[in-house]
Amino acid sequence: MTSPLRTKRLLLDRYVPEDEENFVVLFQDARVSRWMGDGPSSEADDRALFGRIFTKVYAADLFDVWAVRRDGRLVGHAEIKPTDEVEGYEIIYALAPEMWGCGLGREVAEALVAYGFDTLGLTEVHATVAAANKASLALLDAIGFEYVRSVTEEDGSTTRVLTRSHRPVSRPGDGRAGACRASRPGEGGHCA
């Protein structure tokens, strides 16, 4: 059962049916969806995905999926789930473009990693990031993820597989990078 998580500025909690429109807006934004899975999907596919969160993921308790909220407003999406890229669990997150560049991606990523280690009892947490998503690569490097290997996708693009082992991390970072597979900083966002 997906439990709520809190960061300094965010609440990660279960989606509710009323989140559908904002979920679709988030996933229909090409600046976000270009980094998600296989890239942009149709609105109908995103609505079907939202429905499956309730009918499959939550109903069967398959893995943890959260709505990311700031001041009560849906501003992102987060997951930790089994991955086929490596044996283990992968974090996935996306933030609305207006939330980029102010450290919220780092807050989400750190919360997901802590959940993986502290709640799920994992010894490693993984991430897969498009090689072109420099912001996410920098963010994950700053919080202790290490490069494992590259995967060449069917379209010729490269995805990097990263892993964070459960050990203390003392790496500097300003937290200004975007979200894993979901954002780029510096595109007119604001985060007060």
PDB file of C-alpha atoms in Angstrom:
ATOM      1  CA  MET A   1       0.000   0.000   0.000  1.00  0.00           C
ATOM      2  CA  THR A   2       1.456   3.340  -1.063  1.00  0.00           C
ATOM      3  CA  SER A   3       2.097   5.398   2.063  1.00  0.00           C
ATOM      4  CA  PRO A   4       2.387   9.194   2.019  1.00  0.00           C
ATOM      5  CA  LEU A   5       5.891  10.681   1.996  1.00  0.00           C
ATOM      6  CA  ARG A   6       6.822  14.218   2.998  1.00  0.00           C
ATOM      7  CA  THR A   7       9.770  16.332   2.009  1.00  0.00           C
ATOM      8  CA  LYS A   8      10.570  19.871   3.048  1.00  0.00           C
ATOM      9  CA  ARG A   9       8.189  21.328   0.445  1.00  0.00           C
ATOM     10  CA  LEU A  10       6.259  18.397  -1.016  1.00  0.00           C
ATOM     11  CA  LEU A  11       3.713  15.746  -0.166  1.00  0.00           C
ATOM     12  CA  LEU A  12       3.780  12.483  -2.095  1.00  0.00           C
ATOM     13  CA  ASP A  13       0.482  10.664  -1.649  1.00  0.00           C
ATOM     14  CA  ARG A  14      -1.894   8.358  -3.501  1.00  0.00           C
ATOM     15  CA  TYR A  15      -3.676   9.663  -6.545  1.00  0.00           C
ATOM     16  CA  VAL A  16      -7.395  10.329  -6.265  1.00  0.00           C
ATOM     17  CA  PRO A  17      -9.804  10.219  -9.237  1.00  0.00           C
ATOM     18  CA  GLU A  18     -10.008  14.030  -9.242  1.00  0.00           C
ATOM     19  CA  ASP A  19      -6.309  14.153 -10.216  1.00  0.00           C
ATOM     20  CA  GLU A  20      -6.982  12.810 -13.716  1.00  0.00           C
ATOM     21  CA  GLU A  21      -7.071  16.158 -15.565  1.00  0.00           C
ATOM     22  CA  ASN A  22      -3.855  17.425 -13.948  1.00  0.00           C
ATOM     23  CA  PHE A  23      -2.167  14.050 -14.524  1.00  0.00           C
ATOM     24  CA  VAL A  24      -3.051  14.226 -18.213  1.00  0.00           C
ATOM     25  CA  VAL A  25      -1.823  17.828 -18.454  1.00  0.00           C
ATOM     26  CA  LEU A  26       1.496  16.777 -16.880  1.00  0.00           C
ATOM     27  CA  PHE A  27       1.989  13.791 -19.176  1.00  0.00           C
ATOM     28  CA  GLN A  28       0.787  15.647 -22.287  1.00  0.00           C
ATOM     29  CA  ASP A  29       3.424  18.352 -21.803  1.00  0.00           C
ATOM     30  CA  ALA A  30       6.093  17.352 -24.340  1.00  0.00           C
ATOM     31  CA  ARG A  31       8.814  18.892 -22.161  1.00  0.00           C
ATOM     32  CA  VAL A  32       7.938  16.278 -19.527  1.00  0.00           C
ATOM     33  CA  SER A  33       6.855  13.307 -21.632  1.00  0.00           C
ATOM     34  CA  ARG A  34       9.955  13.374 -23.835  1.00  0.00           C
ATOM     35  CA  TRP A  35      11.830  11.891 -20.867  1.00  0.00           C
ATOM     36  CA  MET A  36       9.156   9.401 -19.800  1.00  0.00           C
ATOM     37  CA  GLY A  37       9.262   5.807 -21.018  1.00  0.00           C
ATOM     38  CA  ASP A  38       9.039   5.757 -24.799  1.00  0.00           C
ATOM     39  CA  GLY A  39       8.237   9.453 -25.037  1.00  0.00           C
ATOM     40  CA  PRO A  40       4.980  11.323 -25.654  1.00  0.00           C
ATOM     41  CA  SER A  41       1.740   9.341 -25.787  1.00  0.00           C
ATOM     42  CA  SER A  42      -1.747  10.234 -26.914  1.00  0.00           C
ATOM     43  CA  GLU A  43      -4.174  11.820 -24.477  1.00  0.00           C
ATOM     44  CA  ALA A  44      -6.249   8.625 -24.583  1.00  0.00           C
ATOM     45  CA  ASP A  45      -3.183   6.556 -23.641  1.00  0.00           C
ATOM     46  CA  ASP A  46      -2.389   8.879 -20.731  1.00  0.00           C
ATOM     47  CA  ARG A  47      -5.986   8.650 -19.489  1.00  0.00           C
ATOM     48  CA  ALA A  48      -5.784   4.852 -19.741  1.00  0.00           C
ATOM     49  CA  LEU A  49      -2.495   4.933 -17.816  1.00  0.00           C
ATOM     50  CA  PHE A  50      -4.139   6.996 -15.087  1.00  0.00           C
ATOM     51  CA  GLY A  51      -6.977   4.467 -14.892  1.00  0.00           C
ATOM     52  CA  ARG A  52      -4.532   1.562 -14.593  1.00  0.00           C
ATOM     53  CA  ILE A  53      -2.973   3.201 -11.526  1.00  0.00           C
ATOM     54  CA  PHE A  54      -6.264   2.455  -9.754  1.00  0.00           C
ATOM     55  CA  THR A  55      -7.414  -0.746 -11.464  1.00  0.00           C
ATOM     56  CA  LYS A  56      -4.061  -2.535 -11.560  1.00  0.00           C
ATOM     57  CA  VAL A  57      -1.310  -0.879  -9.536  1.00  0.00           C
ATOM     58  CA  TYR A  58      -3.260   0.172  -6.443  1.00  0.00           C
ATOM     59  CA  ALA A  59      -5.821  -2.667  -6.676  1.00  0.00           C
ATOM     60  CA  ALA A  60      -3.149  -5.382  -6.716  1.00  0.00           C
ATOM     61  CA  ASP A  61      -0.591  -3.405  -4.673  1.00  0.00           C
ATOM     62  CA  LEU A  62       1.932  -3.979  -7.494  1.00  0.00           C
ATOM     63  CA  PHE A  63       4.314  -1.154  -6.566  1.00  0.00           C
ATOM     64  CA  ASP A  64       4.274   2.343  -5.092  1.00  0.00           C
ATOM     65  CA  VAL A  65       2.971   5.273  -7.165  1.00  0.00           C
ATOM     66  CA  TRP A  66       2.512   8.786  -5.827  1.00  0.00           C
ATOM     67  CA  ALA A  67       1.002  12.062  -6.875  1.00  0.00           C
ATOM     68  CA  VAL A  68       3.544  14.783  -6.045  1.00  0.00           C
ATOM     69  CA  ARG A  69       1.833  17.804  -4.491  1.00  0.00           C
ATOM     70  CA  ARG A  70       3.012  21.245  -3.497  1.00  0.00           C
ATOM     71  CA  ASP A  71       0.645  23.400  -1.457  1.00  0.00           C
ATOM     72  CA  GLY A  72      -2.136  20.919  -2.293  1.00  0.00           C
ATOM     73  CA  ARG A  73      -1.637  21.184  -6.073  1.00  0.00           C
ATOM     74  CA  LEU A  74      -0.535  18.243  -8.239  1.00  0.00           C
ATOM     75  CA  VAL A  75       2.920  19.166  -9.594  1.00  0.00           C
ATOM     76  CA  GLY A  76       4.415  15.782 -10.415  1.00  0.00           C
ATOM     77  CA  HIS A  77       4.454  12.021 -10.446  1.00  0.00           C
ATOM     78  CA  ALA A  78       6.686   9.488  -8.648  1.00  0.00           C
ATOM     79  CA  GLU A  79       7.163   5.707  -8.565  1.00  0.00           C
ATOM     80  CA  ILE A  80       9.466   3.034  -7.251  1.00  0.00           C
ATOM     81  CA  LYS A  81       8.990  -0.290  -8.974  1.00  0.00           C
ATOM     82  CA  PRO A  82      10.711  -3.435 -10.197  1.00  0.00           C
ATOM     83  CA  THR A  83      12.761  -2.862 -13.350  1.00  0.00           C
ATOM     84  CA  ASP A  84      13.765  -5.111 -16.212  1.00  0.00           C
ATOM     85  CA  GLU A  85      16.999  -3.173 -16.851  1.00  0.00           C
ATOM     86  CA  VAL A  86      18.676  -4.575 -13.733  1.00  0.00           C
ATOM     87  CA  GLU A  87      17.573  -6.873 -10.974  1.00  0.00           C
ATOM     88  CA  GLY A  88      15.936  -4.584  -8.460  1.00  0.00           C
ATOM     89  CA  TYR A  89      13.843  -1.452  -8.127  1.00  0.00           C
ATOM     90  CA  GLU A  90      13.914   1.736 -10.160  1.00  0.00           C
ATOM     91  CA  ILE A  91      12.835   5.246  -9.216  1.00  0.00           C
ATOM     92  CA  ILE A  92      10.822   7.266 -11.724  1.00  0.00           C
ATOM     93  CA  TYR A  93       9.649  10.829 -11.282  1.00  0.00           C
ATOM     94  CA  ALA A  94       8.405  13.795 -13.262  1.00  0.00           C
ATOM     95  CA  LEU A  95       7.732  17.389 -12.323  1.00  0.00           C
ATOM     96  CA  ALA A  96       5.734  20.089 -14.082  1.00  0.00           C
ATOM     97  CA  PRO A  97       8.073  22.504 -15.898  1.00  0.00           C
ATOM     98  CA  GLU A  98       7.212  25.406 -13.594  1.00  0.00           C
ATOM     99  CA  MET A  99       8.694  23.337 -10.740  1.00  0.00           C
ATOM    100  CA  TRP A 100      12.085  22.832 -12.427  1.00  0.00           C
ATOM    101  CA  GLY A 101      15.272  24.436 -11.241  1.00  0.00           C
ATOM    102  CA  CYS A 102      14.538  24.904  -7.547  1.00  0.00           C
ATOM    103  CA  GLY A 103      15.578  21.600  -5.992  1.00  0.00           C
ATOM    104  CA  LEU A 104      12.211  19.842  -5.951  1.00  0.00           C
ATOM    105  CA  GLY A 105      13.490  17.059  -8.203  1.00  0.00           C
ATOM    106  CA  ARG A 106      16.188  16.378  -5.668  1.00  0.00           C
ATOM    107  CA  GLU A 107      13.626  16.290  -2.851  1.00  0.00           C
ATOM    108  CA  VAL A 108      11.532  13.723  -4.739  1.00  0.00           C
ATOM    109  CA  ALA A 109      14.526  11.576  -5.705  1.00  0.00           C
ATOM    110  CA  GLU A 110      15.917  11.566  -2.169  1.00  0.00           C
ATOM    111  CA  ALA A 111      12.488  10.670  -0.741  1.00  0.00           C
ATOM    112  CA  LEU A 112      12.160   7.758  -3.179  1.00  0.00           C
ATOM    113  CA  VAL A 113      15.645   6.476  -2.402  1.00  0.00           C
ATOM    114  CA  ALA A 114      15.041   6.718   1.348  1.00  0.00           C
ATOM    115  CA  TYR A 115      11.730   4.869   0.919  1.00  0.00           C
ATOM    116  CA  GLY A 116      13.477   2.144  -1.046  1.00  0.00           C
ATOM    117  CA  PHE A 117      16.129   1.666   1.612  1.00  0.00           C
ATOM    118  CA  ASP A 118      14.136   2.283   4.787  1.00  0.00           C
ATOM    119  CA  THR A 119      10.685   0.923   3.919  1.00  0.00           C
ATOM    120  CA  LEU A 120      11.310  -1.651   1.190  1.00  0.00           C
ATOM    121  CA  GLY A 121      14.615  -2.814   2.696  1.00  0.00           C
ATOM    122  CA  LEU A 122      16.495  -2.539  -0.591  1.00  0.00           C
ATOM    123  CA  THR A 123      20.290  -2.558  -0.745  1.00  0.00           C
ATOM    124  CA  GLU A 124      20.327  -0.789  -4.123  1.00  0.00           C
ATOM    125  CA  VAL A 125      18.044   1.584  -5.986  1.00  0.00           C
ATOM    126  CA  HIS A 126      18.319   2.109  -9.739  1.00  0.00           C
ATOM    127  CA  ALA A 127      17.394   4.782 -12.271  1.00  0.00           C
ATOM    128  CA  THR A 128      17.311   4.767 -16.056  1.00  0.00           C
ATOM    129  CA  VAL A 129      17.888   8.166 -17.638  1.00  0.00           C
ATOM    130  CA  ALA A 130      18.086   9.305 -21.235  1.00  0.00           C
ATOM    131  CA  ALA A 131      21.693  10.286 -21.941  1.00  0.00           C
ATOM    132  CA  ALA A 132      20.424  13.624 -23.261  1.00  0.00           C
ATOM    133  CA  ASN A 133      18.750  14.418 -19.920  1.00  0.00           C
ATOM    134  CA  LYS A 134      21.798  16.144 -18.443  1.00  0.00           C
ATOM    135  CA  ALA A 135      19.837  17.701 -15.580  1.00  0.00           C
ATOM    136  CA  SER A 136      18.681  14.342 -14.230  1.00  0.00           C
ATOM    137  CA  LEU A 137      22.094  12.802 -14.662  1.00  0.00           C
ATOM    138  CA  ALA A 138      23.643  15.647 -12.654  1.00  0.00           C
ATOM    139  CA  LEU A 139      20.973  15.418  -9.956  1.00  0.00           C
ATOM    140  CA  LEU A 140      21.380  11.674  -9.540  1.00  0.00           C
ATOM    141  CA  ASP A 141      25.168  11.975  -9.495  1.00  0.00           C
ATOM    142  CA  ALA A 142      24.879  14.597  -6.757  1.00  0.00           C
ATOM    143  CA  ILE A 143      22.860  12.233  -4.545  1.00  0.00           C
ATOM    144  CA  GLY A 144      25.174   9.265  -4.983  1.00  0.00           C
ATOM    145  CA  PHE A 145      24.008   7.347  -8.045  1.00  0.00           C
ATOM    146  CA  GLU A 146      26.784   5.786 -10.076  1.00  0.00           C
ATOM    147  CA  TYR A 147      26.898   4.899 -13.756  1.00  0.00           C
ATOM    148  CA  VAL A 148      26.482   1.173 -14.454  1.00  0.00           C
ATOM    149  CA  ARG A 149      26.073   0.899 -18.219  1.00  0.00           C
ATOM    150  CA  SER A 150      24.460   2.358 -21.327  1.00  0.00           C
ATOM    151  CA  VAL A 151      21.614   0.818 -23.291  1.00  0.00           C
ATOM    152  CA  THR A 152      21.054   1.638 -26.963  1.00  0.00           C
ATOM    153  CA  GLU A 153      17.321   2.004 -27.575  1.00  0.00           C
ATOM    154  CA  GLU A 154      15.478   0.904 -30.731  1.00  0.00           C
ATOM    155  CA  ASP A 155      15.373   4.522 -31.949  1.00  0.00           C
ATOM    156  CA  GLY A 156      19.171   4.800 -31.597  1.00  0.00           C
ATOM    157  CA  SER A 157      19.093   6.942 -28.459  1.00  0.00           C
ATOM    158  CA  THR A 158      21.063   5.996 -25.367  1.00  0.00           C
ATOM    159  CA  THR A 159      19.720   5.357 -21.879  1.00  0.00           C
ATOM    160  CA  ARG A 160      22.046   5.299 -18.910  1.00  0.00           C
ATOM    161  CA  VAL A 161      21.514   2.818 -16.096  1.00  0.00           C
ATOM    162  CA  LEU A 162      22.526   4.216 -12.702  1.00  0.00           C
ATOM    163  CA  THR A 163      22.634   2.625  -9.246  1.00  0.00           C
ATOM    164  CA  ARG A 164      22.763   3.947  -5.716  1.00  0.00           C
ATOM    165  CA  SER A 165      23.921   1.550  -3.028  1.00  0.00           C
ATOM    166  CA  HIS A 166      22.683   1.851   0.520  1.00  0.00           C
ATOM    167  CA  ARG A 167      25.527   3.753   2.128  1.00  0.00           C
ATOM    168  CA  PRO A 168      25.945   7.280   3.452  1.00  0.00           C
ATOM    169  CA  VAL A 169      26.524   9.873   0.746  1.00  0.00           C
ATOM    170  CA  SER A 170      28.516  13.048   1.279  1.00  0.00           C
ATOM    171  CA  ARG A 171      28.527  14.567  -2.189  1.00  0.00           C
ATOM    172  CA  PRO A 172      27.994  18.259  -2.731  1.00  0.00           C
ATOM    173  CA  GLY A 173      25.180  19.382  -4.971  1.00  0.00           C
ATOM    174  CA  ASP A 174      23.000  22.406  -5.286  1.00  0.00           C
ATOM    175  CA  GLY A 175      19.809  20.477  -6.084  1.00  0.00           C
ATOM    176  CA  ARG A 176      19.050  22.655  -9.098  1.00  0.00           C
ATOM    177  CA  ALA A 177      18.839  19.843 -11.634  1.00  0.00           C
ATOM    178  CA  GLY A 178      15.592  18.577 -13.108  1.00  0.00           C
ATOM    179  CA  ALA A 179      13.782  15.326 -12.471  1.00  0.00           C
ATOM    180  CA  CYS A 180      14.690  11.814 -13.433  1.00  0.00           C
ATOM    181  CA  ARG A 181      13.475  11.085 -16.951  1.00  0.00           C
ATOM    182  CA  ALA A 182      11.264  14.082 -16.653  1.00  0.00           C
ATOM    183  CA  SER A 183      12.755  17.537 -16.749  1.00  0.00           C
ATOM    184  CA  ARG A 184      15.271  20.149 -17.790  1.00  0.00           C
ATOM    185  CA  PRO A 185      16.095  23.223 -15.763  1.00  0.00           C
ATOM    186  CA  GLY A 186      16.002  26.764 -17.058  1.00  0.00           C
ATOM    187  CA  GLU A 187      12.831  26.784 -19.122  1.00  0.00           C
ATOM    188  CA  GLY A 188      11.003  29.637 -17.503  1.00  0.00           C
ATOM    189  CA  GLY A 189       9.979  27.807 -14.356  1.00  0.00           C
ATOM    190  CA  HIS A 190       9.435  29.408 -10.994  1.00  0.00           C
ATOM    191  CA  CYS A 191       9.478  27.963  -7.523  1.00  0.00           C
ATOM    192  CA  ALA A 192       8.965  30.358  -4.691  1.00  0.00           C
TER     193      ALA A 192
END
